[in-house]
Amino acid sequence: DAGVIQSPRHEVTEMGQEVTLRCKPISGHNSLFWYRQTMMRGLELLIYFNNNVPIDDSGMPEDRFSAKMPNASFSTLKIQPSEPRDSAVYFCASSSVTGGLETQYFGPGTRLLVL
Amino acid sequence: EDQVTQSPEALRLQEGESSSLNCSYTVSGLRGLFWYRQDPGKGPEFLFTLYSAGEEKEKERLKATLTKKESFLHITAPKPEDSATYLCAVQAGGTYKYIFGTGTRLKVLA
């Protein structure tokens, strides 16, 4: 299995521009998570999807952030407009529940720099 | 409030010098405790899941243990390639969320 795939791996943009991050979860996994990692705050959960439906978006910082999961094999996280404080590494993770047990597997991340 | 605290923040070891990393937690009904390894510029890599006090898991030079209040990641005779940040996370019963600690940065010197 290729694991969780994220693109792009690196993104440099200017303040005010739209940024779209992409994620392909592991085939067969029915849960998908978007996280943000910074030195100051560590790993923070932004949004959680189950069976392509957003279940909890309480971690999304503000209306500038939006996420979609149009099908079981693809999700996007969009920031519009971007701001310098959005600079961070964004991770996508997927998981499946088997016998009540669940493990999240992370992608390689997208390193975002907003100038 | 569910909380995870990892210590120490950073640890430097000589190759072959065994040590332990600590993960203390408070959670409403533990569903699982997870250990991940994260190398610079990469995503967290899953190591272990522990579910109940007294449980132990091993993988190469790593051994994870769990009590009702904390977990330890024991590293026996570490090698430079074990250098990484080790993250601990807990999942409370009835939830999907992981609560992550801030990690322990391990450096093993040759």
mmCIF file of N, CA and C in Angstrom, chain A residues 9 35 37 43 45 48 56 91 100-104 106-108 111, chain B residues 31 34 36 38 41-44 46 49 51 87 91 96-98 100:
data_model
loop_
_atom_site.group_PDB
_atom_site.id
_atom_site.type_symbol
_atom_site.label_atom_id
_atom_site.label_comp_id
_atom_site.label_asym_id
_atom_site.label_seq_id
_atom_site.Cartn_x
_atom_site.Cartn_y
_atom_site.Cartn_z
ATOM 1 N N ARG A 9 4.062 18.832 -1.525
ATOM 2 C CA ARG A 9 4.865 18.613 -0.315
ATOM 3 C C ARG A 9 5.321 19.937 0.284
ATOM 4 N N TYR A 35 -4.689 17.696 10.201
ATOM 5 C CA TYR A 35 -4.001 18.264 11.342
ATOM 6 C C TYR A 35 -3.096 19.406 10.887
ATOM 7 N N GLN A 37 0.558 21.257 12.346
ATOM 8 C CA GLN A 37 1.635 21.119 13.326
ATOM 9 C C GLN A 37 2.515 22.359 13.308
ATOM 10 N N LEU A 43 0.667 19.224 17.397
ATOM 11 C CA LEU A 43 -0.319 18.716 16.447
ATOM 12 C C LEU A 43 -1.730 19.096 16.892
ATOM 13 N N LEU A 45 -5.829 19.006 15.720
ATOM 14 C CA LEU A 45 -6.833 18.468 14.806
ATOM 15 C C LEU A 45 -7.677 19.616 14.252
ATOM 16 N N TYR A 48 -12.444 16.378 11.000
ATOM 17 C CA TYR A 48 -12.544 14.922 10.935
ATOM 18 C C TYR A 48 -13.713 14.541 10.031
ATOM 19 N N ASP A 56 -16.686 16.692 12.600
ATOM 20 C CA ASP A 56 -16.275 17.689 13.581
ATOM 21 C C ASP A 56 -15.292 18.645 12.929
ATOM 22 N N PHE A 91 -0.892 18.019 8.010
ATOM 23 C CA PHE A 91 -0.898 16.567 7.826
ATOM 24 C C PHE A 91 -2.310 16.065 7.599
ATOM 25 N N GLY A 100 -13.455 -2.488 16.785
ATOM 26 C CA GLY A 100 -13.477 -1.425 17.785
ATOM 27 C C GLY A 100 -12.135 -0.769 18.007
ATOM 28 N N LEU A 101 -11.110 -1.234 17.302
ATOM 29 C CA LEU A 101 -9.782 -0.670 17.474
ATOM 30 C C LEU A 101 -9.439 0.205 16.275
ATOM 31 N N GLU A 102 -8.723 1.277 16.514
ATOM 32 C CA GLU A 102 -8.468 2.255 15.463
ATOM 33 C C GLU A 102 -7.060 2.804 15.573
ATOM 34 N N THR A 103 -6.394 2.932 14.449
ATOM 35 C CA THR A 103 -5.072 3.541 14.411
ATOM 36 C C THR A 103 -5.033 4.521 13.262
ATOM 37 N N GLN A 104 -4.499 5.704 13.516
ATOM 38 C CA GLN A 104 -4.365 6.714 12.476
ATOM 39 C C GLN A 104 -2.995 6.604 11.811
ATOM 40 N N PHE A 106 -0.454 8.591 9.138
ATOM 41 C CA PHE A 106 -0.236 9.943 8.660
ATOM 42 C C PHE A 106 0.456 9.969 7.298
ATOM 43 N N GLY A 107 0.136 10.998 6.547
ATOM 44 C CA GLY A 107 0.846 11.283 5.325
ATOM 45 C C GLY A 107 2.136 12.038 5.609
ATOM 46 N N PRO A 108 2.889 12.368 4.559
ATOM 47 C CA PRO A 108 4.181 13.034 4.742
ATOM 48 C C PRO A 108 4.063 14.517 5.051
ATOM 49 N N ARG A 111 4.306 21.315 3.772
ATOM 50 C CA ARG A 111 4.922 22.430 4.500
ATOM 51 C C ARG A 111 4.518 23.718 3.816
ATOM 52 N N ARG B 31 -9.358 4.697 25.691
ATOM 53 C CA ARG B 31 -9.688 3.750 24.621
ATOM 54 C C ARG B 31 -8.404 3.189 24.025
ATOM 55 N N PHE B 34 -1.226 5.673 22.017
ATOM 56 C CA PHE B 34 -0.471 5.445 20.787
ATOM 57 C C PHE B 34 0.896 6.102 20.882
ATOM 58 N N TYR B 36 4.102 7.259 18.402
ATOM 59 C CA TYR B 36 4.536 7.534 17.034
ATOM 60 C C TYR B 36 5.980 8.017 17.065
ATOM 61 N N GLN B 38 8.516 10.496 14.757
ATOM 62 C CA GLN B 38 8.513 11.492 13.690
ATOM 63 C C GLN B 38 9.932 11.934 13.386
ATOM 64 N N GLY B 41 10.905 16.582 8.841
ATOM 65 C CA GLY B 41 10.364 16.706 7.500
ATOM 66 C C GLY B 41 9.439 15.585 7.088
ATOM 67 N N LYS B 42 9.050 14.730 8.029
ATOM 68 C CA LYS B 42 8.175 13.601 7.693
ATOM 69 C C LYS B 42 6.958 13.572 8.615
ATOM 70 N N GLY B 43 5.998 12.758 8.237
ATOM 71 C CA GLY B 43 4.824 12.594 9.069
ATOM 72 C C GLY B 43 5.074 11.602 10.186
ATOM 73 N N PRO B 44 4.261 11.667 11.250
ATOM 74 C CA PRO B 44 4.389 10.686 12.337
ATOM 75 C C PRO B 44 4.208 9.267 11.816
ATOM 76 N N PHE B 46 3.528 5.368 12.854
ATOM 77 C CA PHE B 46 2.934 4.585 13.923
ATOM 78 C C PHE B 46 3.920 3.533 14.446
ATOM 79 N N THR B 49 0.208 0.588 19.749
ATOM 80 C CA THR B 49 -1.038 0.906 20.422
ATOM 81 C C THR B 49 -1.117 0.062 21.689
ATOM 82 N N TYR B 51 -3.769 -0.702 25.093
ATOM 83 C CA TYR B 51 -5.186 -0.542 25.412
ATOM 84 C C TYR B 51 -5.504 -0.644 26.893
ATOM 85 N N LEU B 87 6.265 10.828 19.734
ATOM 86 C CA LEU B 87 4.989 11.422 20.125
ATOM 87 C C LEU B 87 4.092 10.382 20.774
ATOM 88 N N GLN B 91 -6.564 8.336 23.167
ATOM 89 C CA GLN B 91 -7.914 8.420 22.633
ATOM 90 C C GLN B 91 -8.865 8.022 23.754
ATOM 91 N N TYR B 96 -13.350 9.863 18.781
ATOM 92 C CA TYR B 96 -12.449 9.567 17.677
ATOM 93 C C TYR B 96 -11.161 10.378 17.783
ATOM 94 N N LYS B 97 -11.167 11.373 18.675
ATOM 95 C CA LYS B 97 -10.046 12.311 18.720
ATOM 96 C C LYS B 97 -8.834 11.715 19.412
ATOM 97 N N TYR B 98 -7.670 12.019 18.853
ATOM 98 C CA TYR B 98 -6.411 11.772 19.529
ATOM 99 C C TYR B 98 -5.993 13.074 20.210
ATOM 100 N N PHE B 100 -2.665 14.672 21.442
ATOM 101 C CA PHE B 100 -1.222 14.459 21.321
ATOM 102 C C PHE B 100 -0.452 15.211 22.388
#
